[in-house]
Amino acid sequence: MQVRTKLLLCVGILAAVIVACAGLLLWNADRSTYNHLRMRLAYEELGGYLQLSGEVFRTFKQVRRDLMDGSEGLTFSLDDAERRVETIIAEIAADEAAEVAVGARDNEDMRDIARIRALHAELASAFADIHETERLLAAGRSAEARAFLDASLETRIDRRVNLIIETALADERQELAAASAEIEWVIRVGLWAAVAATATGLALTGLVVVTLVLRLRTGLVNLERGAELFAAGRLTHEIPVSGNDEFALVSRRFNIMARELRQQHAALEDARASLERRVAERTEALRAANAELQRRDASRRQFFADIGHELRTPITAVKGEAEVALRARQDQEQTYRDALARIIGIADQLTRFVNDIF
């Protein structure tokens, strides 16, 4: 194979490596953008389901309190509550539509869409049952109304809706974990590809140098000896230069090439040391970020545990006051008034606590 052919082959391989690196960079950027979008949408859907869970719990808890404890009507606007629930579901559906537009998760997207529809249908049926309960109460059929409402809320809200929401939350958390893992994998692929491209470029560069040196052998001892030393890696060797003929020119070129290779070697060593430092810094940064994430997660769990404890105490007190008042046999009106006054005080404390939370 001629030297020119070898050189052209090496150039072609280098060009292929460059094109492959460019394609890998584009792919890396595209996957990173895609996964960041996945994470953003999953965060939004997770937040939507958490908001929906809170709204549903609050609304139907009030419904139980108003209609199951002897009241003849609701103390809040059911239509407003239904509109709020509809708005939250619409936002979740919009986020899911955006996720469908991203693509690559056809089966999961179809499942999520079906889940949203099922959730909407269950909640719509639950609200319809509440309206039916109000109609029965208005007709004086209190016992039938409360039995109907109790069965409806237990079946639709306590079982079906809660199960759908919990499943959705688990799926969104899993989606976040999958997107994060793929981002890490893409980063690793990019790093290894960069290392492989660098090694390939260096190998091809060395191949070109060796080809030039070995194929330009002549009968001159100095050039042959210089070529042997260069091929052995002794780049400090200087070929003696004498005269001004073509061989002297080649010798000078060899010496210049040796100096350039020494500089390149020094530059590569510096680059390697710099890369090692940067990898160590990035590793430390990732470790610190992971520690911070763990700390924040522990704080979040403690925060919600404290909230649950603080909320259960006044709720238990309210329930206790109501039960004591209901068990009263004498002076019931004064007993009820005292109990309601204490309940109002506890509700004020609970309101302040909720305000402090926000």
Coordinates of C-alpha atoms in Angstrom, one line a residue:
M1 CA 0.0 0.0 0.0
Q2 CA 1.4 3.4 -1.0
V3 CA 2.1 6.1 1.5
R4 CA -0.4 8.4 -0.1
T5 CA -3.1 5.7 0.1
K6 CA -2.3 5.2 3.8
L7 CA -2.5 8.9 4.4
L8 CA -5.8 9.2 2.7
L9 CA -7.1 6.2 4.6
C10 CA -6.0 7.8 7.9
V11 CA -7.6 11.1 7.0
G12 CA -10.8 9.3 6.1
I13 CA -10.9 7.5 9.4
L14 CA -10.2 10.8 11.2
A15 CA -13.1 12.4 9.3
A16 CA -15.3 9.5 10.2
V17 CA -14.3 9.9 13.9
I18 CA -15.1 13.6 13.8
V19 CA -18.5 13.0 12.2
A20 CA -19.3 10.3 14.7
C21 CA -18.3 12.6 17.6
A22 CA -20.5 15.4 16.1
G23 CA -23.4 12.9 15.8
L24 CA -22.8 11.7 19.4
L25 CA -22.8 15.3 20.7
L26 CA -26.1 16.0 18.9
W27 CA -27.6 12.8 20.2
N28 CA -26.4 13.6 23.7
A29 CA -27.9 17.1 23.6
D30 CA -31.2 15.8 22.2
R31 CA -31.4 13.0 24.9
S32 CA -30.5 15.5 27.6
T33 CA -33.2 17.9 26.5
Y34 CA -35.7 15.1 26.2
N35 CA -35.0 13.8 29.7
H36 CA -35.1 17.2 31.3
L37 CA -38.4 17.8 29.6
R38 CA -39.6 14.4 30.9
M39 CA -38.5 15.4 34.4
R40 CA -40.2 18.8 34.3
L41 CA -43.5 17.3 33.1
A42 CA -43.3 14.5 35.7
Y43 CA -42.7 17.0 38.4
E44 CA -45.7 19.0 37.3
E45 CA -47.9 15.9 37.1
L46 CA -46.7 14.8 40.5
G47 CA -47.5 18.2 41.9
G48 CA -50.9 18.1 40.3
Y49 CA -51.8 14.8 41.8
L50 CA -50.7 15.9 45.2
Q51 CA -52.8 19.0 44.9
L52 CA -55.7 16.9 43.7
S53 CA -55.3 14.5 46.6
G54 CA -55.4 17.4 49.1
E55 CA -58.5 19.0 47.4
V56 CA -60.4 15.7 47.2
F57 CA -59.5 14.8 50.8
R58 CA -60.6 18.3 52.1
T59 CA -63.8 18.4 50.0
F60 CA -65.1 15.0 50.8
K61 CA -64.1 15.3 54.5
Q62 CA -66.3 18.4 54.7
V63 CA -69.1 16.5 52.9
R64 CA -68.9 13.7 55.5
R65 CA -68.8 16.2 58.3
D66 CA -71.8 18.2 57.0
L67 CA -74.1 15.4 55.7
M68 CA -73.2 12.4 57.8
D69 CA -73.2 14.1 61.2
G70 CA -76.8 15.2 61.3
S71 CA -76.6 18.4 59.2
E72 CA -79.3 19.0 56.5
G73 CA -77.0 20.7 54.0
L74 CA -73.5 21.6 53.1
T75 CA -71.7 24.5 54.7
F76 CA -69.6 25.3 51.6
S77 CA -70.2 25.6 47.8
L78 CA -70.1 22.2 46.3
D79 CA -70.1 23.7 42.8
D80 CA -66.9 25.7 43.6
A81 CA -65.2 22.6 45.0
E82 CA -66.2 20.7 41.8
R83 CA -64.8 23.4 39.6
R84 CA -61.5 23.4 41.5
V85 CA -61.2 19.6 41.1
E86 CA -62.1 19.9 37.4
T87 CA -59.4 22.6 37.0
I88 CA -56.7 20.5 38.7
I89 CA -57.6 17.4 36.5
A90 CA -57.5 19.6 33.4
E91 CA -54.0 20.8 34.3
I92 CA -52.9 17.2 34.9
A93 CA -54.4 16.2 31.5
A94 CA -52.6 19.1 29.8
D95 CA -49.3 18.0 31.3
E96 CA -50.0 14.4 30.1
A97 CA -50.8 15.8 26.6
A98 CA -47.5 17.5 26.6
E99 CA -45.8 14.3 27.7
V100 CA -47.6 12.4 24.9
A101 CA -46.2 15.0 22.4
V102 CA -42.7 14.3 23.6
G103 CA -43.3 10.6 22.6
A104 CA -41.2 7.4 23.2
R105 CA -43.6 6.2 25.9
D106 CA -46.7 5.2 24.0
N107 CA -47.9 2.4 26.2
E108 CA -47.3 4.3 29.5
D109 CA -48.9 7.4 28.0
M110 CA -52.0 5.5 27.0
R111 CA -52.2 4.0 30.5
D112 CA -51.9 7.5 32.1
I113 CA -54.5 9.0 29.8
A114 CA -56.9 6.1 30.7
R115 CA -56.1 6.7 34.4
I116 CA -56.9 10.4 34.2
R117 CA -60.2 9.6 32.4
A118 CA -61.1 7.0 35.1
L119 CA -60.2 9.4 37.9
H120 CA -62.4 12.1 36.3
A121 CA -65.3 9.7 35.9
E122 CA -65.1 8.5 39.5
L123 CA -64.9 12.1 40.9
A124 CA -67.8 13.2 38.6
S125 CA -69.9 10.2 39.9
A126 CA -68.9 11.1 43.5
F127 CA -70.1 14.7 43.0
A128 CA -73.3 13.4 41.4
D129 CA -73.9 11.1 44.4
I130 CA -73.5 14.1 46.7
H131 CA -76.1 16.0 44.7
E132 CA -78.4 13.0 44.9
T133 CA -77.9 12.9 48.7
E134 CA -78.9 16.5 48.9
R135 CA -82.0 15.8 47.0
L136 CA -82.9 12.9 49.3
L137 CA -82.3 15.1 52.4
A138 CA -84.5 17.7 50.9
A139 CA -87.2 15.1 50.5
G140 CA -86.9 14.2 54.2
R141 CA -85.3 10.8 53.5
S142 CA -82.3 11.4 55.8
A143 CA -81.4 7.8 56.7
E144 CA -81.5 6.7 53.1
A145 CA -79.5 9.7 52.0
R146 CA -76.7 9.1 54.6
A147 CA -76.5 5.4 53.9
F148 CA -76.3 6.1 50.1
L149 CA -73.6 8.8 50.6
D150 CA -71.6 6.6 53.0
A151 CA -71.5 3.7 50.5
S152 CA -70.7 6.0 47.6
L153 CA -67.8 7.8 49.4
E154 CA -66.4 4.6 50.7
T155 CA -66.5 2.9 47.3
R156 CA -65.5 5.8 45.0
I157 CA -63.3 8.0 47.2
D158 CA -61.8 5.8 49.9
R159 CA -61.1 2.9 47.5
R160 CA -61.1 3.8 43.8
V161 CA -60.0 7.5 43.8
N162 CA -57.3 7.0 46.5
L163 CA -56.0 4.0 44.7
I164 CA -55.8 5.8 41.4
I165 CA -54.0 8.8 42.9
E166 CA -51.5 6.6 44.8
T167 CA -50.8 4.6 41.7
A168 CA -50.3 7.9 39.7
L169 CA -48.0 9.3 42.3
A170 CA -45.9 6.1 42.3
D171 CA -45.7 6.1 38.5
E172 CA -44.6 9.8 38.4
R173 CA -41.9 9.1 41.0
Q174 CA -40.8 6.2 38.9
E175 CA -40.7 8.3 35.8
L176 CA -38.6 10.9 37.6
A177 CA -36.1 8.2 38.7
A178 CA -36.0 6.8 35.2
A179 CA -35.3 10.2 33.6
S180 CA -32.6 10.9 36.1
A181 CA -31.0 7.6 35.6
E182 CA -31.0 8.1 31.8
I183 CA -29.4 11.5 32.2
E184 CA -26.6 10.0 34.2
W185 CA -26.2 7.3 31.6
V186 CA -26.1 9.8 28.7
I187 CA -23.4 11.7 30.6
R188 CA -21.4 8.5 31.1
V189 CA -21.8 7.6 27.4
G190 CA -20.6 11.1 26.4
L191 CA -17.6 10.9 28.7
W192 CA -16.5 7.5 27.4
A193 CA -17.1 8.5 23.8
A194 CA -14.9 11.6 24.3
V195 CA -12.2 9.4 25.7
A196 CA -12.5 6.9 22.9
A197 CA -12.5 9.6 20.3
T198 CA -9.4 11.1 21.8
A199 CA -7.6 7.8 22.0
T200 CA -8.6 7.1 18.3
G201 CA -7.3 10.5 17.2
L202 CA -4.1 10.0 19.0
A203 CA -3.7 6.5 17.6
L204 CA -4.3 7.7 14.1
T205 CA -1.9 10.6 14.6
G206 CA 0.7 8.2 15.8
L207 CA 0.0 6.0 12.8
V208 CA 0.5 8.8 10.4
V209 CA 3.8 9.8 12.1
V210 CA 5.1 6.3 12.1
T211 CA 4.1 5.8 8.4
L212 CA 6.0 9.0 7.4
V213 CA 9.1 8.1 9.4
L214 CA 9.3 4.4 8.4
R215 CA 8.5 4.9 4.7
L216 CA 11.1 7.7 4.2
R217 CA 14.1 5.5 5.0
T218 CA 17.1 6.1 2.8
G219 CA 20.6 4.9 2.9
L220 CA 21.7 7.8 5.0
V221 CA 22.7 6.6 8.5
N222 CA 21.7 9.7 10.3
L223 CA 18.1 9.7 8.9
E224 CA 17.8 5.9 9.6
R225 CA 19.1 6.3 13.1
G226 CA 16.9 9.3 13.7
A227 CA 13.8 7.4 12.4
E228 CA 14.6 4.5 14.7
L229 CA 15.0 6.8 17.7
F230 CA 11.8 8.7 16.9
A231 CA 9.8 5.4 16.4
A232 CA 11.2 4.3 19.8
G233 CA 9.9 7.4 21.4
R234 CA 13.2 9.2 22.0
L235 CA 12.0 12.6 20.8
T236 CA 15.0 14.4 22.4
H237 CA 17.2 13.0 19.7
E238 CA 18.6 15.5 17.2
I239 CA 19.6 14.4 13.7
P240 CA 22.9 16.0 12.7
V241 CA 22.4 18.4 9.8
S242 CA 25.1 19.0 7.3
G243 CA 25.0 20.8 4.0
N244 CA 22.0 22.4 2.2
D245 CA 20.8 19.6 0.1
E246 CA 17.5 17.8 0.1
F247 CA 18.7 15.4 2.8
A248 CA 19.7 18.3 5.0
L249 CA 16.2 19.7 4.5
V250 CA 14.6 16.4 5.5
S251 CA 16.9 16.2 8.6
R252 CA 15.8 19.7 9.6
R253 CA 12.2 18.8 9.1
F254 CA 12.7 15.7 11.3
N255 CA 14.2 17.8 14.0
I256 CA 11.4 20.3 13.9
M257 CA 8.9 17.5 14.0
A258 CA 10.6 16.0 17.1
R259 CA 10.3 19.4 18.9
E260 CA 6.7 19.7 18.0
L261 CA 6.0 16.1 19.2
R262 CA 7.7 17.0 22.5
Q263 CA 5.5 20.0 22.9
Q264 CA 2.4 18.0 22.0
H265 CA 3.4 15.3 24.5
A266 CA 3.8 18.0 27.2
A267 CA 0.4 19.5 26.2
L268 CA -1.3 16.1 26.3
E269 CA 0.2 15.5 29.8
D270 CA -1.1 18.8 30.9
A271 CA -4.5 18.1 29.4
R272 CA -4.6 14.7 31.1
A273 CA -3.8 16.2 34.4
S274 CA -6.4 18.9 33.9
L275 CA -9.0 16.3 32.9
E276 CA -8.2 14.3 36.0
R277 CA -8.6 17.3 38.2
R278 CA -11.9 18.3 36.5
V279 CA -13.2 14.7 36.9
A280 CA -12.3 14.8 40.6
E281 CA -14.1 18.1 41.0
R282 CA -17.2 16.9 39.2
T283 CA -17.2 13.8 41.3
E284 CA -17.0 15.8 44.5
A285 CA -19.7 18.1 43.3
L286 CA -22.0 15.2 42.5
R287 CA -21.3 13.7 45.9
A288 CA -22.2 17.0 47.6
A289 CA -25.3 17.4 45.5
N290 CA -26.4 13.8 46.4
A291 CA -25.8 14.5 50.1
E292 CA -27.8 17.7 49.8
L293 CA -30.7 15.8 48.1
Q294 CA -30.7 13.2 50.9
R295 CA -30.7 16.0 53.5
R296 CA -33.6 17.7 51.8
D297 CA -35.5 14.5 51.5
A298 CA -35.1 13.8 55.2
S299 CA -36.2 17.3 56.0
R300 CA -39.3 16.9 53.8
R301 CA -40.3 13.7 55.5
Q302 CA -39.8 15.2 59.0
F303 CA -41.7 18.3 57.8
F304 CA -44.7 16.2 56.8
A305 CA -44.5 14.1 59.9
D306 CA -44.6 17.2 62.1
I307 CA -47.5 18.6 60.1
G308 CA -49.4 15.4 60.5
H309 CA -48.8 15.4 64.2
E310 CA -49.8 19.0 64.6
L311 CA -53.0 18.6 62.6
R312 CA -54.1 15.4 64.3
T313 CA -54.0 17.0 67.8
P314 CA -56.6 19.8 67.1
I315 CA -58.7 17.5 65.0
T316 CA -58.8 15.0 67.9
A317 CA -59.7 17.8 70.3
V318 CA -62.6 19.0 68.0
K319 CA -63.9 15.5 67.7
G320 CA -63.6 15.0 71.5
E321 CA -65.5 18.2 72.2
A322 CA -68.3 17.2 69.8
E323 CA -68.6 13.7 71.4
V324 CA -68.7 15.1 74.9
A325 CA -71.4 17.6 73.9
L326 CA -73.5 14.9 72.2
R327 CA -73.3 12.7 75.3
A328 CA -74.7 15.5 77.5
R329 CA -78.1 14.7 79.1
Q330 CA -78.7 17.9 81.1
D331 CA -78.5 21.6 80.1
Q332 CA -77.8 20.5 76.6
E333 CA -78.0 24.0 75.1
Q334 CA -75.4 25.4 77.4
T335 CA -73.2 22.3 76.9
Y336 CA -73.5 22.7 73.1
R337 CA -72.6 26.4 73.3
D338 CA -69.6 25.7 75.5
A339 CA -68.5 22.9 73.2
L340 CA -68.9 25.1 70.1
A341 CA -67.0 27.9 71.8
R342 CA -64.1 25.5 72.5
I343 CA -64.3 24.1 69.0
I344 CA -64.1 27.7 67.6
G345 CA -61.0 28.3 69.7
I346 CA -59.4 25.1 68.5
A347 CA -60.3 26.0 64.9
D348 CA -58.6 29.4 65.4
Q349 CA -55.5 27.6 66.6
L350 CA -55.7 25.3 63.6
T351 CA -56.1 28.2 61.3
R352 CA -53.1 30.0 62.7
F353 CA -51.1 26.8 62.4
V354 CA -52.1 26.4 58.7
N355 CA -51.2 30.0 58.1
D356 CA -47.8 29.4 59.7
I357 CA -47.3 26.4 57.4
F358 CA -48.0 28.6 54.3

